[in-house]
mmCIF file with all atom_site columns, N, CA and C in Angstrom:
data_model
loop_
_atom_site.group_PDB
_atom_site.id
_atom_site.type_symbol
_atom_site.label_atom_id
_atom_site.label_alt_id
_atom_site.label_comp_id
_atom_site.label_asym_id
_atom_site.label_entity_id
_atom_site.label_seq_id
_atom_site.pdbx_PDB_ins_code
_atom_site.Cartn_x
_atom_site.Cartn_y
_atom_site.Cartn_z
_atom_site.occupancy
_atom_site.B_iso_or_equiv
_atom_site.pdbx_formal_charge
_atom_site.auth_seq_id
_atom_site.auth_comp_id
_atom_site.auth_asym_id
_atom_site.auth_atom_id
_atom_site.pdbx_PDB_model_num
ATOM 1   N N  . UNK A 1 1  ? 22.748 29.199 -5.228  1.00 54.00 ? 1  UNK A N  1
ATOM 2   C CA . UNK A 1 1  ? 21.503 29.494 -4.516  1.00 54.00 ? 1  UNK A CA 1
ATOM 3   C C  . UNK A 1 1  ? 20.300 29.009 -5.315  1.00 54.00 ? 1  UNK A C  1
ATOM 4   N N  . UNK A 1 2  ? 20.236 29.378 -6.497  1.00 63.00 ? 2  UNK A N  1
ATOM 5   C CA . UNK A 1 2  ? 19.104 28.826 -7.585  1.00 63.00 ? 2  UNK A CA 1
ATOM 6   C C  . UNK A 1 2  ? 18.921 27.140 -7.720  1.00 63.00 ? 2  UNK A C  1
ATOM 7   N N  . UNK A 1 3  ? 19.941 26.898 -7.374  1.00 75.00 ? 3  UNK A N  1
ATOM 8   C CA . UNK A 1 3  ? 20.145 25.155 -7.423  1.00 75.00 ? 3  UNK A CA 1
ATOM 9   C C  . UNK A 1 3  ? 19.521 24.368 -6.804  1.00 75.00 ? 3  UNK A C  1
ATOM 10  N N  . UNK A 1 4  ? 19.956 25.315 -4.956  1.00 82.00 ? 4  UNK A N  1
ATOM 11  C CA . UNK A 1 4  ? 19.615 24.422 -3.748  1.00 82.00 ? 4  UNK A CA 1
ATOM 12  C C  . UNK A 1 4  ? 17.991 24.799 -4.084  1.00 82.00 ? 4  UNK A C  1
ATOM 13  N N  . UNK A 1 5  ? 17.334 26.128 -4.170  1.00 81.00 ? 5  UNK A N  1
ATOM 14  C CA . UNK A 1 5  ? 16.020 26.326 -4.606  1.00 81.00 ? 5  UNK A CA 1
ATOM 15  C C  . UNK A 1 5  ? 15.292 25.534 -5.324  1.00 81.00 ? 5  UNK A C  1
ATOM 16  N N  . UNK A 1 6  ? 16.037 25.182 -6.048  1.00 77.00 ? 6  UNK A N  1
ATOM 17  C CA . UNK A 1 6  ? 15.697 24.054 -7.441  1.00 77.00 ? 6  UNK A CA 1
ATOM 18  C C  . UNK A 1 6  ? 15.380 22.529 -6.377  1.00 77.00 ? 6  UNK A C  1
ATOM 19  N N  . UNK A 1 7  ? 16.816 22.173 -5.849  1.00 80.00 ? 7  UNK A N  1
ATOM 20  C CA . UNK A 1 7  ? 16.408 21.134 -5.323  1.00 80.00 ? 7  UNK A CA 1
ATOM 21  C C  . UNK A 1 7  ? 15.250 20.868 -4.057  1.00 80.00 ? 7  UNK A C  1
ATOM 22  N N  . UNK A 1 8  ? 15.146 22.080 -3.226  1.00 83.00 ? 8  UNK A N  1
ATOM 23  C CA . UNK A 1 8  ? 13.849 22.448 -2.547  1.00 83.00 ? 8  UNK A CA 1
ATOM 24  C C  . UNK A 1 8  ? 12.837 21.829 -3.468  1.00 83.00 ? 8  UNK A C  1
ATOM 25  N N  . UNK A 1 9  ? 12.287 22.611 -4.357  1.00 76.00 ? 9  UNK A N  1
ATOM 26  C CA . UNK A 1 9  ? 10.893 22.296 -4.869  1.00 76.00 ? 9  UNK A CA 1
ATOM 27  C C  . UNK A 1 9  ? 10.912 21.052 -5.252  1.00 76.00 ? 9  UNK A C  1
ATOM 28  N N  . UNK A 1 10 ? 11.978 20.576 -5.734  1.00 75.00 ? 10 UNK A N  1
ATOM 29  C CA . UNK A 1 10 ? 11.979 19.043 -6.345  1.00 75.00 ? 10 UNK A CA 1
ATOM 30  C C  . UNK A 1 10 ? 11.603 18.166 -5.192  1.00 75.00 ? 10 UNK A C  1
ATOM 31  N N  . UNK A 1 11 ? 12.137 18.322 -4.523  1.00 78.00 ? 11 UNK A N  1
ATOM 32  C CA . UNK A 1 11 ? 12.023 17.271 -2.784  1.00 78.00 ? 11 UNK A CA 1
ATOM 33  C C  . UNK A 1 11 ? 10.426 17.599 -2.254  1.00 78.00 ? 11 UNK A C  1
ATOM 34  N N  . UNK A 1 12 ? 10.036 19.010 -2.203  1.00 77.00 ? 12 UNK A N  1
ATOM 35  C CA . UNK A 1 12 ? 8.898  19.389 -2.310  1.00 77.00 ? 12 UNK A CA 1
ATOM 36  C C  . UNK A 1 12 ? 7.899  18.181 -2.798  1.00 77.00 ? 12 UNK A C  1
ATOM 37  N N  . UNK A 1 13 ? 8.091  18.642 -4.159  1.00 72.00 ? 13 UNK A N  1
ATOM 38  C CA . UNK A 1 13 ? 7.300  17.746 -5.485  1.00 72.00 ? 13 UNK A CA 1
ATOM 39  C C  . UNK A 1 13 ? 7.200  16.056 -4.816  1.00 72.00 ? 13 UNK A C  1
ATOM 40  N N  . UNK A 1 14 ? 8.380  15.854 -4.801  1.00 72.00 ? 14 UNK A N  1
ATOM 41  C CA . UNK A 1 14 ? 8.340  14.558 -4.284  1.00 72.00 ? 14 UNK A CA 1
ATOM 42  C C  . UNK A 1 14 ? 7.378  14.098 -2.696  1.00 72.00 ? 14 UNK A C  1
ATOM 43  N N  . UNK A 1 15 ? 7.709  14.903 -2.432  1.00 70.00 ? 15 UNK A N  1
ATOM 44  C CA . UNK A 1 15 ? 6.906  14.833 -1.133  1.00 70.00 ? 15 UNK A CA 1
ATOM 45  C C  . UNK A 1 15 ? 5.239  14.535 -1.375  1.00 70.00 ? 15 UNK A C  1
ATOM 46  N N  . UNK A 1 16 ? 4.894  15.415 -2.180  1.00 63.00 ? 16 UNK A N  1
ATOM 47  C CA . UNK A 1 16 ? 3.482  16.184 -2.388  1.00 63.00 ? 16 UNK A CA 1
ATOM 48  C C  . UNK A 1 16 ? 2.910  14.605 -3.156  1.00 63.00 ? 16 UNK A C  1
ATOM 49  N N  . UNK A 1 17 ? 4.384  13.969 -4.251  1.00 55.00 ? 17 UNK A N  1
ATOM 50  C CA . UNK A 1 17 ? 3.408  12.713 -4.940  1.00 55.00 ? 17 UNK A CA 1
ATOM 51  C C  . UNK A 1 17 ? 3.542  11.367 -3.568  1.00 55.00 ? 17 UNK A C  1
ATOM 52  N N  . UNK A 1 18 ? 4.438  11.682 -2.964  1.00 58.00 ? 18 UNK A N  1
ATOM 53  C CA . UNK A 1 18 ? 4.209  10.476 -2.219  1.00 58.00 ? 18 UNK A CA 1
ATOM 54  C C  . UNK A 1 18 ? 2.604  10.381 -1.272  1.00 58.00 ? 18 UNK A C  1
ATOM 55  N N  . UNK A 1 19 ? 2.148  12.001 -1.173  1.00 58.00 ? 19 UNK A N  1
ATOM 56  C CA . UNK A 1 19 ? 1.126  11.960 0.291   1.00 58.00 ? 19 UNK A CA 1
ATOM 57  C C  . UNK A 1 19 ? -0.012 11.620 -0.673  1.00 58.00 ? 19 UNK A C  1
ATOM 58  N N  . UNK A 1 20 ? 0.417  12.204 -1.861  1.00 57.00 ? 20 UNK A N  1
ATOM 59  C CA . UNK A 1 20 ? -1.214 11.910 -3.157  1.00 57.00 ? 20 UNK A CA 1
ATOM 60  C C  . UNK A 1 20 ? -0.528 11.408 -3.962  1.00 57.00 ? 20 UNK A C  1
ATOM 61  N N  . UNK A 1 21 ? -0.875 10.196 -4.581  1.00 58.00 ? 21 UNK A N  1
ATOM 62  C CA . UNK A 1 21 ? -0.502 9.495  -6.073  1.00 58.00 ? 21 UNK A CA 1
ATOM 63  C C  . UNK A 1 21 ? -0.698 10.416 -6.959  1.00 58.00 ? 21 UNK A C  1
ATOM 64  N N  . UNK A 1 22 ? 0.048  10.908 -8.011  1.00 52.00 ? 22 UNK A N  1
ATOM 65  C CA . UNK A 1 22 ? 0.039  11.362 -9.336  1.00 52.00 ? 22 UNK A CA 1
ATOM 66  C C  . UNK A 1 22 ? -0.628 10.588 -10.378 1.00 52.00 ? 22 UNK A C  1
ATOM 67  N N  . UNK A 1 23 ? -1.853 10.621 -11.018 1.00 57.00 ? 23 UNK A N  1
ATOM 68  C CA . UNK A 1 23 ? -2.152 9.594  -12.033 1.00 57.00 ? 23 UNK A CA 1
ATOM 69  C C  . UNK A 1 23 ? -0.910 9.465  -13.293 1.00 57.00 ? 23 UNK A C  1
ATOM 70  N N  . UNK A 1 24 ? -0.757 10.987 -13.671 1.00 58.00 ? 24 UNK A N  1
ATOM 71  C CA . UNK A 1 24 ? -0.308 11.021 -14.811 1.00 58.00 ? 24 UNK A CA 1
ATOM 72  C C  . UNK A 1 24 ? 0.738  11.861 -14.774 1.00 58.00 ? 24 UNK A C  1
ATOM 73  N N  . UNK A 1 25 ? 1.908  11.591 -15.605 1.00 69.00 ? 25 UNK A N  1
ATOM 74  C CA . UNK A 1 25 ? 2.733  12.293 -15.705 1.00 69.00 ? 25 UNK A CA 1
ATOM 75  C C  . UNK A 1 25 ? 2.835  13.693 -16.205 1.00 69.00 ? 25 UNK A C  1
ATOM 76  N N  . UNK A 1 26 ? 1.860  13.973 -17.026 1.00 74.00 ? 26 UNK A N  1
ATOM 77  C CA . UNK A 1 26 ? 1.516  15.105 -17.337 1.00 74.00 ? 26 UNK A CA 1
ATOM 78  C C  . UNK A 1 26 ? 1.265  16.001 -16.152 1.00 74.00 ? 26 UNK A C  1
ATOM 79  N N  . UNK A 1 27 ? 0.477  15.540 -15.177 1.00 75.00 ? 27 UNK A N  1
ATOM 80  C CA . UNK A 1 27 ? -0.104 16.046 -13.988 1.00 75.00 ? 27 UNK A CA 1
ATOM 81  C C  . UNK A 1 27 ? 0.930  16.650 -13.036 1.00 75.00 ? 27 UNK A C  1
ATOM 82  N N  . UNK A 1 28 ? 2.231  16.139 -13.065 1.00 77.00 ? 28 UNK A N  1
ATOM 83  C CA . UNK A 1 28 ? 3.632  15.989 -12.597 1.00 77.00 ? 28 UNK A CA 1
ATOM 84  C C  . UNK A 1 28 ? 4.475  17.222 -13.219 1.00 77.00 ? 28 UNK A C  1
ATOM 85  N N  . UNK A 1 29 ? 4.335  17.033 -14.560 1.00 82.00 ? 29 UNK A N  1
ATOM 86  C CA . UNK A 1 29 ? 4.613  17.831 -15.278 1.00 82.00 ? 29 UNK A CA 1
ATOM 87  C C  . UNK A 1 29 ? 4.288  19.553 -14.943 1.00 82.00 ? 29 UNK A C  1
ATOM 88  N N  . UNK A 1 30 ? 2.852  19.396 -15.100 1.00 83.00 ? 30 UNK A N  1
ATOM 89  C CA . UNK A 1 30 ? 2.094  20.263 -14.728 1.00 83.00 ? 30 UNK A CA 1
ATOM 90  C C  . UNK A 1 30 ? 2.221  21.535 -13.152 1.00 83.00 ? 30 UNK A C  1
ATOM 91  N N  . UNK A 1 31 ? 2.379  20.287 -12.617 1.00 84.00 ? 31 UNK A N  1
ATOM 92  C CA . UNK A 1 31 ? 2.943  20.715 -11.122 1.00 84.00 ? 31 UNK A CA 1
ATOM 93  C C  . UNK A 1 31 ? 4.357  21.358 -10.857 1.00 84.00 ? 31 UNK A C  1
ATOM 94  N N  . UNK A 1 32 ? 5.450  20.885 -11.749 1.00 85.00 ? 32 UNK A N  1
ATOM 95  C CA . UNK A 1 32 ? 6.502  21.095 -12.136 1.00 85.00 ? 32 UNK A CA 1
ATOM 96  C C  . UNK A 1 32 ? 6.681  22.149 -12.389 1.00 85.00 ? 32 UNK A C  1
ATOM 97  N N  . UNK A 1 33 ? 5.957  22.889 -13.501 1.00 87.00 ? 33 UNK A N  1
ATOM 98  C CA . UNK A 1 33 ? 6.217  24.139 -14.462 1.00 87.00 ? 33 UNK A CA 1
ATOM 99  C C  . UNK A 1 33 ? 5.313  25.426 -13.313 1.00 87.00 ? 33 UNK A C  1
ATOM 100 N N  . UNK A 1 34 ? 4.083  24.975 -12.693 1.00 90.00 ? 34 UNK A N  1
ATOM 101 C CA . UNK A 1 34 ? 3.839  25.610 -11.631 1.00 90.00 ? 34 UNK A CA 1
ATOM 102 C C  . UNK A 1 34 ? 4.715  26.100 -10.864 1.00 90.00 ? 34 UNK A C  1
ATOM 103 N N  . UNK A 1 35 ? 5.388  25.620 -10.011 1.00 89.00 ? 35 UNK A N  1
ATOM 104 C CA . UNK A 1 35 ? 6.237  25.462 -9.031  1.00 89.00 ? 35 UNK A CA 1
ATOM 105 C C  . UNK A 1 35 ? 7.521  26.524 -9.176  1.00 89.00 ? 35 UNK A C  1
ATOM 106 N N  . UNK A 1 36 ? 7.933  26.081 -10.225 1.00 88.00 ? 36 UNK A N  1
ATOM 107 C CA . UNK A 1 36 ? 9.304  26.714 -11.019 1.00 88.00 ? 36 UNK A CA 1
ATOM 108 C C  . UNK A 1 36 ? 9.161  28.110 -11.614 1.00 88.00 ? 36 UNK A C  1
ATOM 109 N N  . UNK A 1 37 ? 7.675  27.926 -12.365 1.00 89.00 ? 37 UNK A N  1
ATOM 110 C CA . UNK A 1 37 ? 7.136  29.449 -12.880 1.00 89.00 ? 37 UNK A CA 1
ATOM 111 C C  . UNK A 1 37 ? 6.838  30.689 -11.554 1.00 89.00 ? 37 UNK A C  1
ATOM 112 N N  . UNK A 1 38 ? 5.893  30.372 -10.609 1.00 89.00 ? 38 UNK A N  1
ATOM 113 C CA . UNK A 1 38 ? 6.063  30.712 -9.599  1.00 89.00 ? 38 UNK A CA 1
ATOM 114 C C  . UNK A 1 38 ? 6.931  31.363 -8.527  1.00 89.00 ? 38 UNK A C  1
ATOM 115 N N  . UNK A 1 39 ? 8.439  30.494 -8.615  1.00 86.00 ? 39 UNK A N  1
ATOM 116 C CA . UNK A 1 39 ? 9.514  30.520 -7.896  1.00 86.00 ? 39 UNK A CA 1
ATOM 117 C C  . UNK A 1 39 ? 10.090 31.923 -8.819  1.00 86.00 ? 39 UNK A C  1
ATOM 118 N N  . UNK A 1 40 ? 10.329 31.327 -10.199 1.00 83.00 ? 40 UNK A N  1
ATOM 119 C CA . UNK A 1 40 ? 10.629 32.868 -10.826 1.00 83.00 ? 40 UNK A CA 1
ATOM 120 C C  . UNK A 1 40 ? 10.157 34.438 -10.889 1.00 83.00 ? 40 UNK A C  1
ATOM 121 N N  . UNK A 1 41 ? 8.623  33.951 -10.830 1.00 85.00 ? 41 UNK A N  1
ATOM 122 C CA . UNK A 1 41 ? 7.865  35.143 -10.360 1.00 85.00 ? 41 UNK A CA 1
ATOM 123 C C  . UNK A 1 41 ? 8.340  35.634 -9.486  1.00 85.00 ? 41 UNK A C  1
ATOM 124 N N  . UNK A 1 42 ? 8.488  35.003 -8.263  1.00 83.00 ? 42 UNK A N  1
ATOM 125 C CA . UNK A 1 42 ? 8.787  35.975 -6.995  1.00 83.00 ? 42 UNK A CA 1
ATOM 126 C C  . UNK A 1 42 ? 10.549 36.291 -6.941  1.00 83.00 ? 42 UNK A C  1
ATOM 127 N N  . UNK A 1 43 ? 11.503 36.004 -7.476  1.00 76.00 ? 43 UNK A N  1
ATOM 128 C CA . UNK A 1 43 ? 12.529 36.386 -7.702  1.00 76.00 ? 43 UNK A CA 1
ATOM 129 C C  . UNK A 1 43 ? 12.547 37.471 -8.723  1.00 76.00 ? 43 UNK A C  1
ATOM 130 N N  . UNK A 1 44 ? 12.151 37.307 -9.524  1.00 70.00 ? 44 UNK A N  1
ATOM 131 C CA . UNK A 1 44 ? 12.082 39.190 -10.766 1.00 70.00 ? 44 UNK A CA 1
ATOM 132 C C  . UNK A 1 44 ? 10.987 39.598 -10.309 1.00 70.00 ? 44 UNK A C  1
ATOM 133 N N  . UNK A 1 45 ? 10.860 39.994 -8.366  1.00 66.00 ? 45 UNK A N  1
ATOM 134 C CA . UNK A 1 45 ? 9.984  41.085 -8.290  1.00 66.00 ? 45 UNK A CA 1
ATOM 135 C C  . UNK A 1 45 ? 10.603 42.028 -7.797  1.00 66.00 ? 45 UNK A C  1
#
């Protein structure tokens, strides 16, 4: 279940750089640890 979740946001992510260019990978990065931090939040509530 955590996986397919995993692969959700990733496809997500991907989505999100195709509609807006990412300058930087950091920015990617950034978006990344969002996403994932987030996702955990709402699972250990």
């Amino acid at each position: 279940m955590l996986s397919t979740n995993m692969h959700k946001i990733i496809h997500e992510l991907k989505n999100t750089n195709h509609k807006r260019p990412i300058d930087f990978p950091s920015q990617f990065e950034a978006l990344l640890v969002t996403k994932v931090t987030s996702f955990f939040t709402e699972q250990h509530r």
